[in-house]
CSV table of C-alpha atoms and ligand atoms in Angstrom, one decimal:
chain,number,residue,atom,x,y,z
A,319,MET,CA,-20.7,8.4,3.0
A,320,LYS,CA,-23.3,7.8,0.1
A,321,ILE,CA,-22.4,4.4,-1.2
A,322,GLY,CA,-24.1,3.4,-4.4
A,323,VAL,CA,-24.4,0.0,-6.0
A,324,ALA,CA,-25.0,-0.1,-9.8
A,325,LYS,CA,-26.6,-3.0,-11.6
A,326,GLU,CA,-24.5,-4.6,-14.2
A,327,ILE,CA,-25.5,-4.3,-17.7
A,328,LYS,CA,-22.6,-6.1,-19.5
A,329,THR,CA,-23.8,-9.1,-21.4
A,330,ASP,CA,-24.1,-12.3,-19.3
A,331,GLU,CA,-23.0,-10.4,-16.0
A,332,TYR,CA,-25.0,-11.6,-13.1
A,333,ARG,CA,-22.8,-10.5,-10.2
A,334,VAL,CA,-23.4,-7.6,-8.0
A,335,ALA,CA,-20.9,-5.5,-6.0
A,336,LEU,CA,-22.4,-5.8,-2.6
A,337,THR,CA,-24.3,-8.5,-0.9
A,338,PRO,CA,-27.3,-7.6,1.7
A,339,ALA,CA,-24.8,-8.9,4.6
A,340,GLY,CA,-22.2,-6.3,3.3
A,341,ALA,CA,-24.8,-3.5,3.1
A,342,LEU,CA,-25.8,-4.1,6.6
A,343,GLU,CA,-22.2,-3.6,7.7
A,344,LEU,CA,-22.2,-0.3,6.0
A,345,THR,CA,-25.6,0.9,7.2
A,346,ARG,CA,-24.9,-0.1,10.7
A,347,ARG,CA,-21.8,2.3,10.6
A,348,GLY,CA,-24.3,5.1,9.5
A,349,HIS,CA,-23.6,5.1,5.9
A,350,ASP,CA,-26.4,5.6,3.2
A,351,VAL,CA,-26.6,2.6,1.0
A,352,LEU,CA,-28.0,3.2,-2.4
A,353,ILE,CA,-29.0,0.0,-4.4
A,354,GLU,CA,-30.1,0.4,-8.1
A,355,ALA,CA,-33.4,-1.6,-8.3
A,356,GLY,CA,-32.9,-5.1,-9.5
A,357,ALA,CA,-29.1,-4.9,-9.0
A,358,GLY,CA,-28.9,-8.1,-7.0
A,359,VAL,CA,-31.2,-10.3,-8.8
A,360,GLY,CA,-28.9,-12.2,-10.9
A,361,SER,CA,-27.2,-13.3,-7.7
A,362,ALA,CA,-30.5,-14.2,-6.0
A,363,PHE,CA,-30.5,-11.2,-3.8
A,364,ALA,CA,-34.2,-9.4,-4.2
A,365,ASP,CA,-34.5,-5.6,-3.6
A,366,ALA,CA,-36.2,-6.3,-0.4
A,367,ALA,CA,-33.3,-8.3,1.1
A,368,TYR,CA,-31.4,-4.9,0.8
A,369,GLU,CA,-34.3,-2.7,2.0
A,370,GLY,CA,-34.6,-5.1,5.1
A,371,VAL,CA,-30.9,-4.0,6.1
A,372,GLY,CA,-31.6,-0.2,5.8
A,373,ALA,CA,-30.5,0.3,2.2
A,374,ARG,CA,-32.5,2.4,-0.2
A,375,ILE,CA,-33.6,1.0,-3.7
A,376,VAL,CA,-33.0,3.8,-6.3
A,377,SER,CA,-33.1,4.3,-10.1
A,378,THR,CA,-30.3,4.1,-12.5
A,379,ASP,CA,-30.0,7.8,-12.7
A,380,ASP,CA,-30.0,8.2,-9.0
A,381,VAL,CA,-27.4,5.6,-8.2
A,382,TRP,CA,-25.1,7.2,-10.6
A,383,SER,CA,-25.7,11.0,-9.6
A,384,ASP,CA,-26.2,10.8,-5.8
A,385,SER,CA,-23.3,8.3,-4.8
A,386,GLU,CA,-19.9,9.6,-3.5
A,387,LEU,CA,-18.6,6.0,-3.8
A,388,LEU,CA,-19.9,3.8,-6.6
A,389,LEU,CA,-19.4,-0.1,-6.4
A,390,LYS,CA,-19.5,-2.2,-9.5
A,391,VAL,CA,-18.4,-5.5,-10.7
A,392,LYS,CA,-17.4,-4.9,-14.3
A,393,GLU,CA,-15.9,-1.9,-16.0
A,394,PRO,CA,-18.3,0.8,-17.2
A,395,VAL,CA,-19.8,0.1,-20.8
A,396,GLU,CA,-19.8,2.7,-23.5
A,397,GLU,CA,-23.5,3.7,-22.6
A,398,GLU,CA,-22.4,4.3,-18.9
A,399,TYR,CA,-19.3,6.8,-19.9
A,400,PRO,CA,-21.6,9.7,-19.8
A,401,ARG,CA,-22.4,8.9,-16.2
A,402,LEU,CA,-18.8,9.0,-15.0
A,403,ARG,CA,-18.2,12.5,-13.2
A,404,GLU,CA,-15.9,14.6,-11.2
A,405,GLY,CA,-16.5,14.0,-7.5
A,406,LEU,CA,-17.4,10.3,-7.8
A,407,VAL,CA,-15.0,7.4,-6.6
A,408,LEU,CA,-15.6,4.4,-8.7
A,409,PHE,CA,-14.5,1.0,-7.2
A,410,THR,CA,-14.6,-1.9,-9.8
A,411,TYR,CA,-12.8,-4.3,-11.9
A,412,LEU,CA,-11.5,-2.0,-14.7
A,413,HIS,CA,-8.7,-3.6,-16.7
A,414,ILE,CA,-8.2,-0.3,-18.5
A,415,ALA,CA,-4.6,-1.3,-19.8
A,416,ALA,CA,-6.3,-3.2,-22.5
A,417,ASP,CA,-9.0,-0.8,-23.1
A,418,GLU,CA,-8.1,2.9,-24.4
A,419,PRO,CA,-11.7,4.0,-25.1
A,420,LEU,CA,-12.5,3.4,-21.4
A,421,THR,CA,-9.3,4.9,-20.2
A,422,ARG,CA,-10.0,8.2,-22.1
A,423,ALA,CA,-13.7,8.2,-20.8
A,424,LEU,CA,-12.2,8.0,-17.1
A,425,THR,CA,-9.6,10.7,-17.6
A,426,ASP,CA,-12.0,13.0,-19.4
A,427,SER,CA,-14.8,12.8,-17.0
A,428,GLY,CA,-12.6,13.6,-13.9
A,429,VAL,CA,-13.9,10.6,-12.0
A,430,THR,CA,-11.5,8.8,-9.5
A,431,ALA,CA,-11.2,5.2,-10.4
A,432,VAL,CA,-9.8,2.4,-8.2
A,433,ALA,CA,-9.4,-0.9,-9.7
A,434,TYR,CA,-10.1,-4.3,-8.1
A,435,GLU,CA,-7.3,-5.9,-10.1
A,436,THR,CA,-4.5,-3.6,-9.3
A,437,VAL,CA,-4.8,-3.7,-5.4
A,438,GLU,CA,-1.7,-5.5,-4.5
A,439,THR,CA,-0.2,-6.6,-1.0
A,440,SER,CA,3.2,-6.2,0.0
A,441,ASP,CA,4.0,-9.9,-1.0
A,442,GLY,CA,2.7,-9.4,-4.6
A,443,GLY,CA,-0.7,-11.0,-3.9
A,444,LEU,CA,-3.6,-9.7,-5.5
A,445,PRO,CA,-6.5,-10.0,-2.9
A,446,LEU,CA,-9.3,-8.8,-5.2
A,447,LEU,CA,-8.6,-11.3,-8.1
A,448,ALA,CA,-7.7,-14.2,-5.8
A,449,PRO,CA,-11.3,-15.1,-5.1
A,450,MET,CA,-12.2,-15.3,-8.9
A,451,SER,CA,-9.1,-17.6,-9.3
A,452,GLU,CA,-10.2,-19.9,-6.6
A,453,ILE,CA,-13.6,-20.3,-8.3
A,454,ALA,CA,-12.2,-20.6,-11.9
A,455,GLY,CA,-9.9,-23.3,-10.7
A,456,ARG,CA,-12.5,-25.3,-9.0
A,457,LEU,CA,-15.0,-25.1,-11.9
A,458,ALA,CA,-12.3,-26.2,-14.1
A,459,ALA,CA,-11.9,-29.6,-12.5
A,460,GLN,CA,-15.9,-30.0,-12.6
A,461,ALA,CA,-16.0,-28.8,-16.3
A,462,GLY,CA,-13.1,-31.5,-17.0
A,463,ALA,CA,-15.1,-34.3,-15.3
A,464,TYR,CA,-18.4,-33.3,-17.1
A,465,PHE,CA,-16.8,-33.0,-20.6
A,466,LEU,CA,-15.4,-36.5,-20.3
A,467,GLU,CA,-18.9,-38.0,-20.8
A,468,LYS,CA,-19.5,-39.7,-23.8
A,469,PRO,CA,-22.7,-37.9,-24.9
A,470,LEU,CA,-20.8,-34.7,-24.5
A,471,GLY,CA,-18.0,-35.8,-27.0
A,472,GLY,CA,-15.7,-37.1,-24.1
A,473,ARG,CA,-13.9,-40.3,-23.7
A,474,GLY,CA,-16.8,-41.9,-21.7
A,475,LEU,CA,-14.6,-42.1,-18.5
A,476,LEU,CA,-15.9,-41.4,-14.9
A,477,LEU,CA,-13.1,-39.2,-13.7
A,478,GLY,CA,-13.1,-40.8,-9.9
A,479,GLY,CA,-13.4,-44.5,-11.2
A,480,VAL,CA,-15.2,-46.8,-9.0
A,481,PRO,CA,-13.7,-49.8,-6.7
A,482,GLY,CA,-12.1,-52.0,-9.1
A,483,VAL,CA,-11.8,-49.5,-12.0
A,484,ALA,CA,-8.8,-47.0,-12.2
A,485,PRO,CA,-9.6,-43.3,-11.9
A,486,GLY,CA,-8.7,-40.8,-14.7
A,487,ARG,CA,-5.6,-38.7,-14.9
A,488,VAL,CA,-5.5,-35.1,-14.4
A,489,VAL,CA,-2.7,-32.9,-15.3
A,490,VAL,CA,-2.8,-29.4,-13.9
A,491,ILE,CA,-0.1,-26.9,-15.7
A,492,GLY,CA,0.8,-24.2,-13.2
A,493,GLY,CA,0.2,-24.6,-9.5
A,494,GLY,CA,-0.7,-21.0,-8.5
A,495,ILE,CA,-4.3,-20.3,-7.1
A,496,VAL,CA,-6.3,-21.6,-10.1
A,497,GLY,CA,-4.0,-24.7,-10.2
A,498,TYR,CA,-4.1,-25.3,-6.4
A,499,ASN,CA,-8.0,-25.1,-6.6
A,500,ALA,CA,-8.3,-27.3,-9.4
A,501,ALA,CA,-6.2,-30.0,-7.8
A,502,VAL,CA,-8.3,-29.9,-4.7
A,503,ILE,CA,-11.5,-30.7,-6.4
A,504,ALA,CA,-9.9,-33.2,-8.7
A,505,ILE,CA,-8.5,-35.0,-5.8
A,506,GLY,CA,-12.1,-34.8,-4.2
A,507,LEU,CA,-13.6,-36.5,-7.2
A,508,GLY,CA,-10.9,-39.4,-6.7
A,509,ALA,CA,-8.7,-38.6,-9.8
A,510,ASN,CA,-5.2,-39.2,-10.1
A,511,VAL,CA,-3.5,-35.8,-10.2
A,512,MET,CA,-0.2,-34.2,-11.2
A,513,ILE,CA,0.7,-30.6,-11.0
A,514,LEU,CA,3.5,-29.2,-13.2
A,515,GLU,CA,5.0,-26.1,-11.8
A,516,ARG,CA,8.2,-24.2,-12.5
A,517,SER,CA,8.7,-22.5,-9.0
A,518,ILE,CA,10.4,-25.0,-6.5
A,519,ASP,CA,9.3,-23.0,-3.6
A,520,ARG,CA,5.7,-23.1,-4.8
A,521,MET,CA,6.0,-26.9,-5.3
A,522,ARG,CA,7.3,-27.1,-1.7
A,523,HIS,CA,4.3,-25.1,-0.3
A,524,LEU,CA,2.0,-27.3,-2.5
A,525,ASP,CA,3.7,-30.5,-1.1
A,526,GLU,CA,3.0,-29.5,2.5
A,527,ILE,CA,-0.6,-28.3,2.0
A,528,LEU,CA,-1.7,-31.2,-0.2
A,529,SER,CA,0.2,-33.8,2.0
A,530,GLY,CA,1.5,-35.9,-0.8
A,531,ARG,CA,-1.8,-36.4,-2.5
A,532,VAL,CA,-0.5,-35.1,-5.9
A,533,SER,CA,2.5,-35.7,-8.0
A,534,LEU,CA,4.5,-32.2,-8.2
A,535,VAL,CA,6.7,-32.2,-11.2
A,536,MET,CA,9.0,-29.6,-12.5
A,537,SER,CA,7.5,-28.0,-15.7
A,538,SER,CA,9.4,-28.1,-19.1
A,539,SER,CA,8.4,-28.5,-22.6
A,540,LEU,CA,9.4,-32.2,-22.6
A,541,GLN,CA,7.6,-32.8,-19.4
A,542,ILE,CA,4.4,-31.3,-20.6
A,543,ARG,CA,4.5,-33.2,-23.8
A,544,GLU,CA,5.0,-36.6,-22.0
A,545,SER,CA,2.5,-35.8,-19.2
A,546,ILE,CA,-0.5,-34.9,-21.3
A,547,LYS,CA,-0.2,-38.1,-23.5
A,548,ASP,CA,-1.5,-40.0,-20.5
A,549,ALA,CA,-4.0,-37.5,-19.3
A,550,ASP,CA,-7.7,-37.5,-19.6
A,551,VAL,CA,-8.1,-34.0,-18.5
A,552,VAL,CA,-5.5,-31.3,-18.8
A,553,ILE,CA,-6.0,-27.8,-17.1
A,554,GLY,CA,-4.0,-24.9,-18.1
A,555,ALA,CA,-3.4,-22.6,-15.2
A,556,VAL,CA,-0.3,-20.6,-15.7
A,557,LEU,CA,0.3,-16.8,-15.2
A,558,ILE,CA,3.3,-14.6,-16.0
A,559,PRO,CA,2.5,-11.4,-14.4
A,560,GLY,CA,2.0,-8.8,-16.8
A,561,ALA,CA,2.6,-10.9,-19.9
A,562,ARG,CA,0.4,-13.0,-22.2
A,563,ALA,CA,0.4,-16.6,-21.2
A,564,PRO,CA,3.1,-18.9,-22.9
A,565,LYS,CA,2.0,-21.3,-25.6
A,566,LEU,CA,3.1,-24.4,-23.6
A,567,ILE,CA,1.0,-27.0,-25.6
A,568,THR,CA,1.9,-26.7,-29.2
A,569,SER,CA,-0.5,-28.1,-32.0
A,570,ASP,CA,1.8,-31.2,-32.6
A,571,MET,CA,1.5,-32.2,-28.9
A,572,LEU,CA,-2.3,-32.6,-29.3
A,573,HIS,CA,-1.6,-35.6,-31.8
A,574,ASP,CA,-0.4,-37.6,-28.8
A,575,MET,CA,-3.3,-36.9,-26.6
A,576,LYS,CA,-6.2,-39.3,-26.2
A,577,ASP,CA,-9.2,-39.0,-28.3
A,578,GLY,CA,-12.1,-37.5,-26.1
A,579,SER,CA,-9.7,-36.2,-23.5
A,580,VAL,CA,-10.5,-32.6,-22.2
A,581,PHE,CA,-8.2,-29.7,-22.1
A,582,CYS,CA,-9.6,-26.7,-19.9
A,583,ASP,CA,-7.5,-23.6,-20.5
A,584,VAL,CA,-8.3,-21.3,-17.7
A,585,ALA,CA,-5.4,-19.0,-18.7
A,586,ILE,CA,-7.5,-18.0,-21.7
A,587,ASP,CA,-8.1,-14.6,-20.3
A,588,GLN,CA,-4.3,-13.9,-20.8
A,589,GLY,CA,-4.4,-15.6,-24.3
A,590,GLY,CA,-4.4,-19.2,-23.5
A,591,CYS,CA,-1.4,-21.6,-22.9
A,592,ALA,CA,-2.1,-23.8,-26.0
A,593,GLU,CA,-1.7,-22.9,-29.6
A,594,THR,CA,-5.0,-24.2,-30.5
A,595,SER,CA,-6.9,-21.9,-27.7
A,596,LYS,CA,-9.4,-19.5,-28.5
A,597,PRO,CA,-12.1,-17.9,-26.0
A,598,THR,CA,-15.4,-19.5,-25.6
A,599,THR,CA,-18.5,-18.5,-23.9
A,600,HIS,CA,-21.0,-20.1,-21.4
A,601,SER,CA,-23.6,-20.6,-24.0
A,602,GLU,CA,-20.9,-22.4,-26.4
A,603,PRO,CA,-18.1,-23.4,-24.0
A,604,VAL,CA,-16.3,-26.2,-25.9
A,605,TYR,CA,-14.9,-27.1,-29.3
A,606,GLU,CA,-12.8,-29.9,-30.6
A,607,VAL,CA,-9.2,-30.0,-32.2
A,608,GLU,CA,-7.5,-33.3,-32.9
A,609,GLY,CA,-10.0,-35.1,-30.9
A,610,VAL,CA,-9.4,-33.2,-27.9
A,611,THR,CA,-12.2,-31.1,-26.3
A,612,HIS,CA,-11.2,-27.4,-25.7
A,613,TYR,CA,-13.0,-25.6,-22.9
A,614,CYS,CA,-11.8,-22.1,-22.9
A,615,VAL,CA,-14.3,-19.8,-21.2
A,616,ALA,CA,-12.8,-16.5,-20.5
A,617,ASN,CA,-15.3,-15.6,-17.6
A,618,MET,CA,-15.7,-18.8,-15.7
A,619,PRO,CA,-16.8,-17.3,-12.5
A,620,GLY,CA,-19.8,-15.9,-14.3
A,621,ALA,CA,-21.3,-19.2,-14.3
A,622,VAL,CA,-21.8,-19.4,-10.7
A,623,PRO,CA,-22.8,-15.8,-9.6
A,624,ILE,CA,-24.0,-16.5,-6.3
A,625,THR,CA,-20.9,-18.0,-5.3
A,626,ALA,CA,-18.7,-15.3,-7.0
A,627,THR,CA,-20.8,-12.4,-5.8
A,628,LYS,CA,-20.2,-13.6,-2.2
A,629,ALA,CA,-16.8,-14.4,-2.7
A,630,LEU,CA,-15.9,-11.0,-4.3
A,631,THR,CA,-17.6,-9.0,-1.8
A,632,ASN,CA,-16.0,-11.0,1.2
A,633,ALA,CA,-12.7,-9.6,-0.3
A,634,THR,CA,-13.6,-6.2,-1.4
A,635,LEU,CA,-15.8,-5.2,1.9
A,636,PRO,CA,-12.8,-4.3,4.0
A,637,TYR,CA,-11.7,-1.9,1.4
A,638,VAL,CA,-15.1,-0.3,0.9
A,639,GLU,CA,-15.4,0.0,4.7
A,640,ALA,CA,-12.1,1.7,4.9
A,641,ILE,CA,-12.8,4.1,2.0
A,642,ALA,CA,-16.3,4.8,3.4
A,643,GLU,CA,-15.0,5.5,7.0
A,644,GLN,CA,-11.8,7.5,6.2
A,645,GLY,CA,-12.4,8.8,2.6
A,646,LEU,CA,-10.0,7.8,-0.2
A,647,ARG,CA,-7.2,9.9,0.8
A,648,ALA,CA,-6.9,8.7,4.1
A,649,ALA,CA,-7.6,5.1,3.5
A,650,VAL,CA,-4.8,5.0,0.9
A,651,ALA,CA,-2.5,6.7,3.3
A,652,HIS,CA,-3.1,3.9,5.8
A,653,ASP,CA,-3.0,1.1,3.3
A,654,ALA,CA,-0.3,0.5,0.8
A,655,SER,CA,-2.1,-2.1,-1.1
A,656,LEU,CA,-4.9,0.4,-2.0
A,657,VAL,CA,-2.4,2.9,-3.3
A,658,LEU,CA,-1.8,0.5,-6.3
A,659,GLY,CA,-5.5,0.2,-6.7
A,660,VAL,CA,-5.9,3.9,-7.6
A,661,ASN,CA,-5.7,4.2,-11.6
A,662,VAL,CA,-7.0,7.6,-12.5
A,663,VAL,CA,-7.5,10.7,-10.3
A,664,ASP,CA,-8.8,14.2,-11.7
A,665,GLY,CA,-8.0,13.1,-15.2
A,666,LYS,CA,-4.5,11.9,-14.5
A,667,ILE,CA,-3.5,8.4,-14.8
A,668,THR,CA,-1.7,7.4,-11.6
A,669,TYR,CA,-0.8,3.7,-12.5
A,670,GLU,CA,2.1,3.5,-14.5
A,671,ALA,CA,1.5,0.4,-16.4
A,672,VAL,CA,-1.8,2.0,-17.8
A,673,ALA,CA,-0.1,5.1,-18.8
A,674,ASP,CA,2.6,3.1,-20.6
A,675,ALA,CA,0.1,0.8,-22.3
A,676,HIS,CA,-1.6,4.0,-24.0
A,677,SER,CA,1.5,6.0,-24.3
A,678,LEU,CA,-0.3,8.6,-22.0
A,679,ASP,CA,1.3,10.6,-19.2
A,680,TYR,CA,2.0,9.0,-15.8
A,681,THR,CA,1.2,11.1,-12.7
A,682,PRO,CA,2.5,9.7,-9.4
A,683,LEU,CA,-0.5,9.4,-7.0
A,684,GLU,CA,1.2,11.6,-4.4
A,685,GLU,CA,1.1,14.4,-6.9
A,686,VAL,CA,-2.6,14.5,-7.2
A,687,LEU,CA,-3.6,12.9,-4.0
A,688,PRO,CA,-1.2,14.0,-1.4
A,689,LEU,CA,-1.0,11.1,1.1
A,690,ALA,CA,0.6,12.9,4.1
A,691,PRO,CA,-1.2,15.8,5.8
A,692,ALA,CA,0.0,19.1,4.3
B,1758,NAD,N1,-10.9,-18.0,-17.4
B,1758,NAD,C1,-11.3,-17.5,-16.2
B,1758,NAD,O1,-12.4,-17.1,-16.0
B,1758,NAD,C2,-10.2,-17.0,-15.1
B,1758,NAD,C3,-10.5,-16.8,-13.9
B,1758,NAD,C4,-9.5,-16.5,-13.0
B,1758,NAD,C5,-8.4,-16.5,-13.4
B,1758,NAD,N2,-7.9,-16.9,-14.7
B,1758,NAD,C6,-6.4,-17.0,-15.2
B,1758,NAD,O2,-5.7,-18.2,-14.6
B,1758,NAD,C7,-4.5,-18.0,-14.8
B,1758,NAD,C8,-3.8,-18.6,-13.4
B,1758,NAD,O3,-4.3,-17.6,-12.5
B,1758,NAD,P1,-3.5,-17.7,-11.0
B,1758,NAD,O4,-4.5,-16.8,-10.2
B,1758,NAD,O5,-3.6,-19.1,-10.4
B,1758,NAD,O6,-2.2,-17.2,-10.9
B,1758,NAD,P2,-1.0,-17.4,-10.0
B,1758,NAD,O7,0.0,-16.4,-10.3
B,1758,NAD,O8,-1.5,-17.9,-8.6
B,1758,NAD,O9,-0.5,-18.8,-10.4
B,1758,NAD,C9,0.2,-19.0,-11.8
B,1758,NAD,C10,1.3,-20.2,-11.5
B,1758,NAD,O10,1.8,-20.4,-12.9
B,1758,NAD,C11,3.0,-20.9,-12.6
B,1758,NAD,N3,3.8,-21.0,-14.0
B,1758,NAD,C12,4.3,-20.0,-14.7
B,1758,NAD,N4,4.9,-20.3,-15.9
B,1758,NAD,C13,4.7,-21.7,-15.8
B,1758,NAD,C14,5.1,-22.7,-16.7
B,1758,NAD,N5,5.9,-22.5,-17.9
B,1758,NAD,N6,4.9,-24.1,-16.3
B,1758,NAD,C15,4.1,-24.2,-15.1
B,1758,NAD,N7,3.8,-23.4,-14.2
B,1758,NAD,C16,4.1,-22.1,-14.5
B,1758,NAD,C17,3.7,-20.0,-11.7
B,1758,NAD,O11,4.9,-20.4,-11.1
B,1758,NAD,C18,2.5,-19.7,-10.7
B,1758,NAD,O12,2.6,-20.5,-9.7
B,1758,NAD,C19,-4.4,-16.6,-15.1
B,1758,NAD,O13,-4.1,-16.3,-16.6
B,1758,NAD,C20,-5.6,-15.8,-14.6
B,1758,NAD,O14,-5.8,-14.7,-15.5
B,1758,NAD,C21,-8.8,-17.2,-15.5
């Protein structure tokens, strides 16, 4: 199969959809891998690294027109819409439930669009979102420690303390993938860590894997109010699938927090879990409300493109290989998690939540892409 990798042109996006290691796996299987010139540079992969494993470096026009399967990281931006076409399978983060113009561009073009974020395993896991949550959680603990420093507006506290001086306190709200990874790094820095969760099963699991190195406490409005009073760093890491983040920290709760403490709201991409949260960028990551430094960067993994590119492609490569080897129809027929990834085929929306979000017609995938042999 001809597999293309487009260069990301969205502002501040430095990731690329395939590493040279991934390209080698594909060329070794006899696929023709086309890399847009400069696509890997933001992640420290020079064109020569791809050429060295048998890929071809091509122009923007050629990567879009010659590929059968096109790999990207972010959704196409407006200037890429005219490049979408029938016969092309696009595999990328799409998030089209929140983007009607893109949904229409995809359906009007006849492209087949498979979204990383809706690939879902039978236990409800989101294997192509998980690596970004791991990164965001780990970064949140680092950002918390960093913005506690006095010259940056923080309390002036070393999160891990030193022998003879107590460490800082970190409260993580939500013990999912982000929360677990934030806790791991905060523990590693030597902080005193508490996780507030509302799933008892999840807390049992965290208790096992963290071997008692954190306090695990049932989340409630009262508990959150009490816990954040003593915290030096609070990390917002909740998710209610398919919904906006609940506003668990109200404005009045901030009065009771320590001056110069840090609140990292990782859930900001779902609206944020504090009333005072608003999205920020890597160039201006923080602002202050009631003496509390708010860090609310909506695309945290963008700060570490080398790690994020490798983590993303580790997760996507098995799906890319399956589509390349078998074609999309057979790959989908063999792997139910990929069925949920397919959002648009032949101008029809095959992912129900997307159709509902825009009041458009939903077509079950089997009707446009019969999964069983006729
Ligand atoms: N800002 C970024 O760059 C970035 C990157 C990755 C993920 N995220 C976001 O981080 C958030 C967390 O993602 P995740 O992958 O860890 O999700 P997850 O589903 O793995 O974990 C969410 C956890 O929140 C818990 N929860 C729900 N309501 C709660 C409440 N009231 N109190 C305490 N816990 C509660 C759930 O039980 C679950 O364990 C999501 O909003 C996600 O979109 C942001």
